Amino acid sequence: MNHRSAGLVIWDVDGTLIPADLRWLTRAIARAYGLAESAVIFPDKKVHGYTDESIAIDTAIASGVDPLAAEAGIPAFRQAIAAVMQEDRQELAEVQPPYPGAAASIAELHDRGFIQTVLTGNLRSAAEVKLHVAGLDEFLDLRIGGFGSDERDRFQLPAVVARRYSAIYGDQLDSARVIVIGDAPNDIACARHADFHIAVVAHRIGRQELTTYEPDLVFDSLEPKKVVAAVSSLLMSGGSSTAC
C-alpha cells in the first residue's frame, strides 16, 4: 500500500450507501426484453449482492424469456439501464437518498488519508449516476472501482480493483490494508474470497443474522465517528471485532 494512504476502503453501493431499489432494473429489463414491467419476475435468490447482468439474465428467464435470448439481450440491457438512470434522475434522488452518515463517513475517512472506491454489481453507467445524484462521489476514486460491467461474477471484481489500484497508484495492493464495507452475505463472501477485511452495516439485514456470516465488523448504522474509528483500528491492528 502506498505510504500516502492509510489504507483502501471499498464501498458497496445499494443497501450500503443508499437504499436498494429494484425499480431501475425492472424498467431496464422490461425495455431490453420487450416485457411489461408487471411481467418482470425477479428470482427468489441471486438478487442482492450479485451483478446487474447476472440479475438481468436470471430475471429474464424467470419472466419467461428463453435462456439464449436472455443472454443475447444483454447489450440491449446495458443501453436500457444507462437510459433509465439518466431519464429518472429526479425520482432516483427522491427514492434513493444516501443513508444517514454515508457522506460524512466518506468525508472523514478521506480526511484521515484513506483511499476510497466502490465494488458494486451495478454497471458503471448506473453506479456513477447513483453516486453523483446522492452527492457521494467527491472523495471516491472511481478510476479504481470494480463494477458489474467489468465482470459478471462479483467474486472477480476485487482483482479488477487490485489491477486498477496498481496501475493508478504504482503499488501492489496489500490485502491486509483493505476493507470492504457492504450489507449482504455475498459482500462478506466476496471480500473473504479476496482476503480483504469486511464490515457490514445492518441496513437491510439484522445484526444477529449478519454476525452468523462472521464479518470483521457489524455497524448498526453509518455513524461517522464509529465507522472511522473501527476501520482505522482494524486496518492498523489486523484484528477483528463485531461490536460497533
PDB file of C-alpha atoms in Angstrom:
ATOM      1  CA  MET A   1       0.000   0.000   0.000  1.00  0.00           C
ATOM      2  CA  ASN A   2       1.277   3.426  -0.938  1.00  0.00           C
ATOM      3  CA  HIS A   3       2.760   5.273   2.032  1.00  0.00           C
ATOM      4  CA  ARG A   4       0.474   8.225   1.289  1.00  0.00           C
ATOM      5  CA  SER A   5      -2.574   6.127   2.086  1.00  0.00           C
ATOM      6  CA  ALA A   6      -3.885   4.945   5.444  1.00  0.00           C
ATOM      7  CA  GLY A   7      -5.491   2.052   3.597  1.00  0.00           C
ATOM      8  CA  LEU A   8      -8.138   1.320   0.998  1.00  0.00           C
ATOM      9  CA  VAL A   9     -11.846   1.392   1.802  1.00  0.00           C
ATOM     10  CA  ILE A  10     -14.078  -0.244  -0.809  1.00  0.00           C
ATOM     11  CA  TRP A  11     -17.778   0.579  -0.572  1.00  0.00           C
ATOM     12  CA  ASP A  12     -20.725  -1.396  -1.840  1.00  0.00           C
ATOM     13  CA  VAL A  13     -23.446   0.930  -3.163  1.00  0.00           C
ATOM     14  CA  ASP A  14     -27.031  -0.368  -2.958  1.00  0.00           C
ATOM     15  CA  GLY A  15     -28.066  -1.218   0.576  1.00  0.00           C
ATOM     16  CA  THR A  16     -24.840   0.219   1.993  1.00  0.00           C
ATOM     17  CA  LEU A  17     -24.520   3.851   0.878  1.00  0.00           C
ATOM     18  CA  ILE A  18     -28.048   4.249  -0.499  1.00  0.00           C
ATOM     19  CA  PRO A  19     -31.210   2.166  -0.062  1.00  0.00           C
ATOM     20  CA  ALA A  20     -31.642  -0.673  -2.530  1.00  0.00           C
ATOM     21  CA  ASP A  21     -34.445  -0.294  -5.072  1.00  0.00           C
ATOM     22  CA  LEU A  22     -35.211  -2.669  -7.927  1.00  0.00           C
ATOM     23  CA  ARG A  23     -37.336  -0.282  -9.989  1.00  0.00           C
ATOM     24  CA  TRP A  24     -34.463   0.713 -12.287  1.00  0.00           C
ATOM     25  CA  LEU A  25     -33.621  -2.906 -13.045  1.00  0.00           C
ATOM     26  CA  THR A  26     -37.306  -3.652 -13.554  1.00  0.00           C
ATOM     27  CA  ARG A  27     -37.642  -0.863 -16.103  1.00  0.00           C
ATOM     28  CA  ALA A  28     -34.409  -1.713 -17.903  1.00  0.00           C
ATOM     29  CA  ILE A  29     -35.162  -5.448 -18.093  1.00  0.00           C
ATOM     30  CA  ALA A  30     -38.678  -4.749 -19.351  1.00  0.00           C
ATOM     31  CA  ARG A  31     -37.336  -2.402 -22.018  1.00  0.00           C
ATOM     32  CA  ALA A  32     -34.487  -4.699 -23.088  1.00  0.00           C
ATOM     33  CA  TYR A  33     -36.609  -7.838 -23.405  1.00  0.00           C
ATOM     34  CA  GLY A  34     -39.881  -6.344 -24.572  1.00  0.00           C
ATOM     35  CA  LEU A  35     -41.743  -7.190 -21.374  1.00  0.00           C
ATOM     36  CA  ALA A  36     -44.390  -5.312 -19.456  1.00  0.00           C
ATOM     37  CA  GLU A  37     -42.951  -4.075 -16.171  1.00  0.00           C
ATOM     38  CA  SER A  38     -45.654  -6.043 -14.362  1.00  0.00           C
ATOM     39  CA  ALA A  39     -44.362  -9.215 -16.064  1.00  0.00           C
ATOM     40  CA  VAL A  40     -40.812  -8.845 -14.719  1.00  0.00           C
ATOM     41  CA  ILE A  41     -40.301 -11.539 -12.080  1.00  0.00           C
ATOM     42  CA  PHE A  42     -37.134 -11.494 -10.003  1.00  0.00           C
ATOM     43  CA  PRO A  43     -35.824 -14.873  -8.827  1.00  0.00           C
ATOM     44  CA  ASP A  44     -36.079 -15.611  -5.127  1.00  0.00           C
ATOM     45  CA  LYS A  45     -32.296 -15.629  -4.775  1.00  0.00           C
ATOM     46  CA  LYS A  46     -29.304 -14.155  -6.598  1.00  0.00           C
ATOM     47  CA  VAL A  47     -30.514 -10.558  -6.492  1.00  0.00           C
ATOM     48  CA  HIS A  48     -28.927  -8.646  -3.619  1.00  0.00           C
ATOM     49  CA  GLY A  49     -25.150  -8.823  -3.733  1.00  0.00           C
ATOM     50  CA  TYR A  50     -24.950 -10.005  -7.338  1.00  0.00           C
ATOM     51  CA  THR A  51     -24.111  -8.170 -10.559  1.00  0.00           C
ATOM     52  CA  ASP A  52     -26.733  -6.430 -12.670  1.00  0.00           C
ATOM     53  CA  GLU A  53     -26.045  -8.532 -15.765  1.00  0.00           C
ATOM     54  CA  SER A  54     -26.420 -11.810 -13.863  1.00  0.00           C
ATOM     55  CA  ILE A  55     -29.610 -10.483 -12.259  1.00  0.00           C
ATOM     56  CA  ALA A  56     -30.939  -9.398 -15.665  1.00  0.00           C
ATOM     57  CA  ILE A  57     -30.371 -12.830 -17.197  1.00  0.00           C
ATOM     58  CA  ASP A  58     -31.837 -14.750 -14.247  1.00  0.00           C
ATOM     59  CA  THR A  59     -34.811 -12.377 -14.107  1.00  0.00           C
ATOM     60  CA  ALA A  60     -35.462 -12.548 -17.836  1.00  0.00           C
ATOM     61  CA  ILE A  61     -35.511 -16.351 -17.658  1.00  0.00           C
ATOM     62  CA  ALA A  62     -37.787 -16.270 -14.587  1.00  0.00           C
ATOM     63  CA  SER A  63     -40.046 -13.928 -16.567  1.00  0.00           C
ATOM     64  CA  GLY A  64     -40.395 -16.404 -19.431  1.00  0.00           C
ATOM     65  CA  VAL A  65     -37.557 -15.407 -21.767  1.00  0.00           C
ATOM     66  CA  ASP A  66     -35.631 -18.230 -23.434  1.00  0.00           C
ATOM     67  CA  PRO A  67     -32.134 -18.605 -21.902  1.00  0.00           C
ATOM     68  CA  LEU A  68     -30.383 -17.967 -25.207  1.00  0.00           C
ATOM     69  CA  ALA A  69     -32.499 -14.866 -25.790  1.00  0.00           C
ATOM     70  CA  ALA A  70     -31.806 -13.750 -22.230  1.00  0.00           C
ATOM     71  CA  GLU A  71     -28.067 -13.813 -22.901  1.00  0.00           C
ATOM     72  CA  ALA A  72     -28.473 -12.204 -26.318  1.00  0.00           C
ATOM     73  CA  GLY A  73     -30.405  -9.332 -24.730  1.00  0.00           C
ATOM     74  CA  ILE A  74     -27.533  -8.144 -22.543  1.00  0.00           C
ATOM     75  CA  PRO A  75     -26.301  -5.430 -24.973  1.00  0.00           C
ATOM     76  CA  ALA A  76     -29.852  -4.034 -25.066  1.00  0.00           C
ATOM     77  CA  PHE A  77     -29.988  -4.228 -21.265  1.00  0.00           C
ATOM     78  CA  ARG A  78     -26.768  -2.212 -20.967  1.00  0.00           C
ATOM     79  CA  GLN A  79     -28.252   0.518 -23.139  1.00  0.00           C
ATOM     80  CA  ALA A  80     -31.570   0.385 -21.305  1.00  0.00           C
ATOM     81  CA  ILE A  81     -30.146   0.715 -17.784  1.00  0.00           C
ATOM     82  CA  ALA A  82     -27.976   3.671 -18.834  1.00  0.00           C
ATOM     83  CA  ALA A  83     -31.005   5.377 -20.386  1.00  0.00           C
ATOM     84  CA  VAL A  84     -33.293   4.633 -17.434  1.00  0.00           C
ATOM     85  CA  MET A  85     -30.837   6.068 -14.921  1.00  0.00           C
ATOM     86  CA  GLN A  86     -30.484   9.290 -16.891  1.00  0.00           C
ATOM     87  CA  GLU A  87     -34.216   9.673 -17.506  1.00  0.00           C
ATOM     88  CA  ASP A  88     -35.207   9.120 -13.893  1.00  0.00           C
ATOM     89  CA  ARG A  89     -32.584  11.143 -12.019  1.00  0.00           C
ATOM     90  CA  GLN A  90     -35.151  13.203 -10.097  1.00  0.00           C
ATOM     91  CA  GLU A  91     -37.006  10.087  -8.980  1.00  0.00           C
ATOM     92  CA  LEU A  92     -33.691   8.496  -8.064  1.00  0.00           C
ATOM     93  CA  ALA A  93     -32.860  11.445  -5.803  1.00  0.00           C
ATOM     94  CA  GLU A  94     -36.198  11.048  -4.044  1.00  0.00           C
ATOM     95  CA  VAL A  95     -36.264   7.272  -3.516  1.00  0.00           C
ATOM     96  CA  GLN A  96     -32.566   6.525  -3.001  1.00  0.00           C
ATOM     97  CA  PRO A  97     -31.108   9.338  -0.893  1.00  0.00           C
ATOM     98  CA  PRO A  98     -27.878   8.497   0.914  1.00  0.00           C
ATOM     99  CA  TYR A  99     -28.209   6.737   4.228  1.00  0.00           C
ATOM    100  CA  PRO A 100     -27.613   8.985   7.248  1.00  0.00           C
ATOM    101  CA  GLY A 101     -23.895   9.273   7.864  1.00  0.00           C
ATOM    102  CA  ALA A 102     -22.822   7.967   4.453  1.00  0.00           C
ATOM    103  CA  ALA A 103     -21.465  11.248   3.098  1.00  0.00           C
ATOM    104  CA  ALA A 104     -19.868  12.211   6.418  1.00  0.00           C
ATOM    105  CA  SER A 105     -18.219   8.792   6.810  1.00  0.00           C
ATOM    106  CA  ILE A 106     -16.688   9.038   3.344  1.00  0.00           C
ATOM    107  CA  ALA A 107     -15.508  12.599   4.004  1.00  0.00           C
ATOM    108  CA  GLU A 108     -13.945  11.754   7.375  1.00  0.00           C
ATOM    109  CA  LEU A 109     -12.186   8.671   6.001  1.00  0.00           C
ATOM    110  CA  HIS A 110     -10.815  10.884   3.227  1.00  0.00           C
ATOM    111  CA  ASP A 111      -9.565  13.373   5.806  1.00  0.00           C
ATOM    112  CA  ARG A 112      -7.806  10.504   7.613  1.00  0.00           C
ATOM    113  CA  GLY A 113      -5.893   9.622   4.458  1.00  0.00           C
ATOM    114  CA  PHE A 114      -7.835   6.608   3.203  1.00  0.00           C
ATOM    115  CA  ILE A 115      -8.225   5.986  -0.494  1.00  0.00           C
ATOM    116  CA  GLN A 116     -11.820   5.008  -1.236  1.00  0.00           C
ATOM    117  CA  THR A 117     -13.623   3.411  -4.147  1.00  0.00           C
ATOM    118  CA  VAL A 118     -16.557   1.106  -4.829  1.00  0.00           C
ATOM    119  CA  LEU A 119     -17.120  -2.550  -5.606  1.00  0.00           C
ATOM    120  CA  THR A 120     -20.653  -2.960  -6.883  1.00  0.00           C
ATOM    121  CA  GLY A 121     -22.801  -5.169  -9.048  1.00  0.00           C
ATOM    122  CA  ASN A 122     -24.106  -2.054 -10.772  1.00  0.00           C
ATOM    123  CA  LEU A 123     -22.926  -1.404 -14.285  1.00  0.00           C
ATOM    124  CA  ARG A 124     -20.563   1.554 -14.200  1.00  0.00           C
ATOM    125  CA  SER A 125     -23.068   3.774 -16.018  1.00  0.00           C
ATOM    126  CA  ALA A 126     -25.655   3.154 -13.288  1.00  0.00           C
ATOM    127  CA  ALA A 127     -23.250   3.385 -10.357  1.00  0.00           C
ATOM    128  CA  GLU A 128     -21.845   6.738 -11.467  1.00  0.00           C
ATOM    129  CA  VAL A 129     -25.321   8.252 -11.773  1.00  0.00           C
ATOM    130  CA  LYS A 130     -26.448   6.889  -8.383  1.00  0.00           C
ATOM    131  CA  LEU A 131     -23.369   8.163  -6.585  1.00  0.00           C
ATOM    132  CA  HIS A 132     -23.443  11.563  -8.268  1.00  0.00           C
ATOM    133  CA  VAL A 133     -27.153  12.128  -7.633  1.00  0.00           C
ATOM    134  CA  ALA A 134     -26.644  11.123  -3.985  1.00  0.00           C
ATOM    135  CA  GLY A 135     -23.690  13.504  -3.658  1.00  0.00           C
ATOM    136  CA  LEU A 136     -21.340  10.719  -2.616  1.00  0.00           C
ATOM    137  CA  ASP A 137     -18.751  10.711  -5.395  1.00  0.00           C
ATOM    138  CA  GLU A 138     -16.466  13.597  -4.404  1.00  0.00           C
ATOM    139  CA  PHE A 139     -13.988  11.524  -2.394  1.00  0.00           C
ATOM    140  CA  LEU A 140     -14.420   8.179  -4.177  1.00  0.00           C
ATOM    141  CA  ASP A 141     -11.764   7.266  -6.730  1.00  0.00           C
ATOM    142  CA  LEU A 142     -13.979   5.571  -9.298  1.00  0.00           C
ATOM    143  CA  ARG A 143     -10.995   5.054 -11.602  1.00  0.00           C
ATOM    144  CA  ILE A 144     -10.059   2.037  -9.494  1.00  0.00           C
ATOM    145  CA  GLY A 145     -13.576   0.763  -8.821  1.00  0.00           C
ATOM    146  CA  GLY A 146     -14.943  -2.662  -9.676  1.00  0.00           C
ATOM    147  CA  PHE A 147     -18.303  -2.660 -11.458  1.00  0.00           C
ATOM    148  CA  GLY A 148     -20.755  -5.198 -12.769  1.00  0.00           C
ATOM    149  CA  SER A 149     -19.824  -4.103 -16.275  1.00  0.00           C
ATOM    150  CA  ASP A 150     -16.260  -5.337 -15.654  1.00  0.00           C
ATOM    151  CA  GLU A 151     -17.103  -8.913 -14.669  1.00  0.00           C
ATOM    152  CA  ARG A 152     -20.390 -10.783 -14.379  1.00  0.00           C
ATOM    153  CA  ASP A 153     -19.049 -12.796 -11.452  1.00  0.00           C
ATOM    154  CA  ARG A 154     -18.840 -10.474  -8.445  1.00  0.00           C
ATOM    155  CA  PHE A 155     -16.014 -12.572  -6.990  1.00  0.00           C
ATOM    156  CA  GLN A 156     -13.785 -11.415  -9.871  1.00  0.00           C
ATOM    157  CA  LEU A 157     -14.241  -7.721  -9.044  1.00  0.00           C
ATOM    158  CA  PRO A 158     -11.663  -7.496  -6.219  1.00  0.00           C
ATOM    159  CA  ALA A 159      -8.994  -8.445  -8.772  1.00  0.00           C
ATOM    160  CA  VAL A 160     -10.245  -5.654 -11.026  1.00  0.00           C
ATOM    161  CA  VAL A 161      -9.839  -3.173  -8.170  1.00  0.00           C
ATOM    162  CA  ALA A 162      -6.355  -4.507  -7.405  1.00  0.00           C
ATOM    163  CA  ARG A 163      -5.224  -4.149 -11.033  1.00  0.00           C
ATOM    164  CA  ARG A 164      -6.569  -0.637 -11.334  1.00  0.00           C
ATOM    165  CA  TYR A 165      -5.121   0.374  -7.981  1.00  0.00           C
ATOM    166  CA  SER A 166      -1.655  -0.778  -9.067  1.00  0.00           C
ATOM    167  CA  ALA A 167      -1.955   0.990 -12.406  1.00  0.00           C
ATOM    168  CA  ILE A 168      -3.062   4.301 -10.848  1.00  0.00           C
ATOM    169  CA  TYR A 169      -1.064   4.367  -7.602  1.00  0.00           C
ATOM    170  CA  GLY A 170       2.016   2.418  -8.664  1.00  0.00           C
ATOM    171  CA  ASP A 171       1.981  -0.060  -5.777  1.00  0.00           C
ATOM    172  CA  GLN A 172       0.722  -3.586  -5.410  1.00  0.00           C
ATOM    173  CA  LEU A 173      -2.424  -3.720  -3.308  1.00  0.00           C
ATOM    174  CA  ASP A 174      -1.813  -5.110   0.185  1.00  0.00           C
ATOM    175  CA  SER A 175      -4.955  -7.062   1.126  1.00  0.00           C
ATOM    176  CA  ALA A 176      -4.221  -6.582   4.834  1.00  0.00           C
ATOM    177  CA  ARG A 177      -4.758  -2.834   4.361  1.00  0.00           C
ATOM    178  CA  VAL A 178      -8.071  -3.172   2.532  1.00  0.00           C
ATOM    179  CA  ILE A 179     -11.612  -3.249   3.898  1.00  0.00           C
ATOM    180  CA  VAL A 180     -14.876  -3.718   2.050  1.00  0.00           C
ATOM    181  CA  ILE A 181     -17.980  -2.136   3.579  1.00  0.00           C
ATOM    182  CA  GLY A 182     -21.168  -3.839   2.429  1.00  0.00           C
ATOM    183  CA  ASP A 183     -24.511  -5.009   3.740  1.00  0.00           C
ATOM    184  CA  ALA A 184     -25.188  -8.513   2.384  1.00  0.00           C
ATOM    185  CA  PRO A 185     -23.846 -12.043   2.894  1.00  0.00           C
ATOM    186  CA  ASN A 186     -22.456 -12.058  -0.640  1.00  0.00           C
ATOM    187  CA  ASP A 187     -20.431  -8.933   0.162  1.00  0.00           C
ATOM    188  CA  ILE A 188     -18.844 -10.885   3.011  1.00  0.00           C
ATOM    189  CA  ALA A 189     -18.136 -13.915   0.840  1.00  0.00           C
ATOM    190  CA  CYS A 190     -16.663 -11.765  -1.938  1.00  0.00           C
ATOM    191  CA  ALA A 191     -14.343  -9.915   0.447  1.00  0.00           C
ATOM    192  CA  ARG A 192     -13.207 -13.165   2.074  1.00  0.00           C
ATOM    193  CA  HIS A 193     -12.504 -14.624  -1.371  1.00  0.00           C
ATOM    194  CA  ALA A 194     -10.079 -11.742  -1.949  1.00  0.00           C
ATOM    195  CA  ASP A 195      -8.619 -11.938   1.583  1.00  0.00           C
ATOM    196  CA  PHE A 196      -9.888  -8.412   2.309  1.00  0.00           C
ATOM    197  CA  HIS A 197     -11.277  -7.284   5.639  1.00  0.00           C
ATOM    198  CA  ILE A 198     -15.047  -6.904   5.637  1.00  0.00           C
ATOM    199  CA  ALA A 199     -17.511  -4.725   7.539  1.00  0.00           C
ATOM    200  CA  VAL A 200     -21.256  -4.806   7.048  1.00  0.00           C
ATOM    201  CA  VAL A 201     -23.953  -2.328   8.016  1.00  0.00           C
ATOM    202  CA  ALA A 202     -27.293  -3.616   9.260  1.00  0.00           C
ATOM    203  CA  HIS A 203     -29.461  -1.545   6.950  1.00  0.00           C
ATOM    204  CA  ARG A 204     -31.487  -4.427   5.487  1.00  0.00           C
ATOM    205  CA  ILE A 205     -30.412  -7.494   7.472  1.00  0.00           C
ATOM    206  CA  GLY A 206     -30.291  -7.570  11.239  1.00  0.00           C
ATOM    207  CA  ARG A 207     -27.074  -7.617  13.231  1.00  0.00           C
ATOM    208  CA  GLN A 208     -27.729 -11.110  14.588  1.00  0.00           C
ATOM    209  CA  GLU A 209     -28.095 -12.659  11.137  1.00  0.00           C
ATOM    210  CA  LEU A 210     -25.126 -10.762   9.694  1.00  0.00           C
ATOM    211  CA  THR A 211     -22.942 -11.901  12.583  1.00  0.00           C
ATOM    212  CA  THR A 212     -23.509 -15.542  11.635  1.00  0.00           C
ATOM    213  CA  TYR A 213     -21.530 -14.890   8.429  1.00  0.00           C
ATOM    214  CA  GLU A 214     -18.533 -13.808  10.531  1.00  0.00           C
ATOM    215  CA  PRO A 215     -17.630 -10.363   9.165  1.00  0.00           C
ATOM    216  CA  ASP A 216     -14.872  -8.431  10.918  1.00  0.00           C
ATOM    217  CA  LEU A 217     -17.260  -5.628  11.866  1.00  0.00           C
ATOM    218  CA  VAL A 218     -21.006  -5.039  12.005  1.00  0.00           C
ATOM    219  CA  PHE A 219     -22.258  -1.460  12.083  1.00  0.00           C
ATOM    220  CA  ASP A 220     -25.797  -0.683  13.174  1.00  0.00           C
ATOM    221  CA  SER A 221     -25.610   2.488  11.073  1.00  0.00           C
ATOM    222  CA  LEU A 222     -23.046   4.655   9.317  1.00  0.00           C
ATOM    223  CA  GLU A 223     -22.267   6.800  12.335  1.00  0.00           C
ATOM    224  CA  PRO A 224     -19.130   8.557  11.066  1.00  0.00           C
ATOM    225  CA  LYS A 225     -17.035   8.558  14.241  1.00  0.00           C
ATOM    226  CA  LYS A 226     -17.710   4.861  14.870  1.00  0.00           C
ATOM    227  CA  VAL A 227     -17.037   3.937  11.250  1.00  0.00           C
ATOM    228  CA  VAL A 228     -13.760   5.844  11.090  1.00  0.00           C
ATOM    229  CA  ALA A 229     -12.546   4.610  14.476  1.00  0.00           C
ATOM    230  CA  ALA A 230     -13.386   0.967  13.744  1.00  0.00           C
ATOM    231  CA  VAL A 231     -11.932   0.969  10.227  1.00  0.00           C
ATOM    232  CA  SER A 232      -8.749   2.706  11.399  1.00  0.00           C
ATOM    233  CA  SER A 233      -8.316   0.286  14.294  1.00  0.00           C
ATOM    234  CA  LEU A 234      -8.936  -2.792  12.166  1.00  0.00           C
ATOM    235  CA  LEU A 235      -6.541  -1.871   9.377  1.00  0.00           C
ATOM    236  CA  MET A 236      -3.840  -0.867  11.843  1.00  0.00           C
ATOM    237  CA  SER A 237      -4.155  -3.928  14.059  1.00  0.00           C
ATOM    238  CA  GLY A 238      -5.180  -6.628  11.600  1.00  0.00           C
ATOM    239  CA  GLY A 239      -7.642  -7.856  14.214  1.00  0.00           C
ATOM    240  CA  SER A 240     -11.405  -8.230  14.147  1.00  0.00           C
ATOM    241  CA  SER A 241     -14.427  -7.184  16.153  1.00  0.00           C
ATOM    242  CA  THR A 242     -18.154  -7.436  15.597  1.00  0.00           C
ATOM    243  CA  ALA A 243     -19.312  -4.797  18.057  1.00  0.00           C
ATOM    244  CA  CYS A 244     -19.893  -1.337  16.581  1.00  0.00           C
TER     245      CYS A 244
END
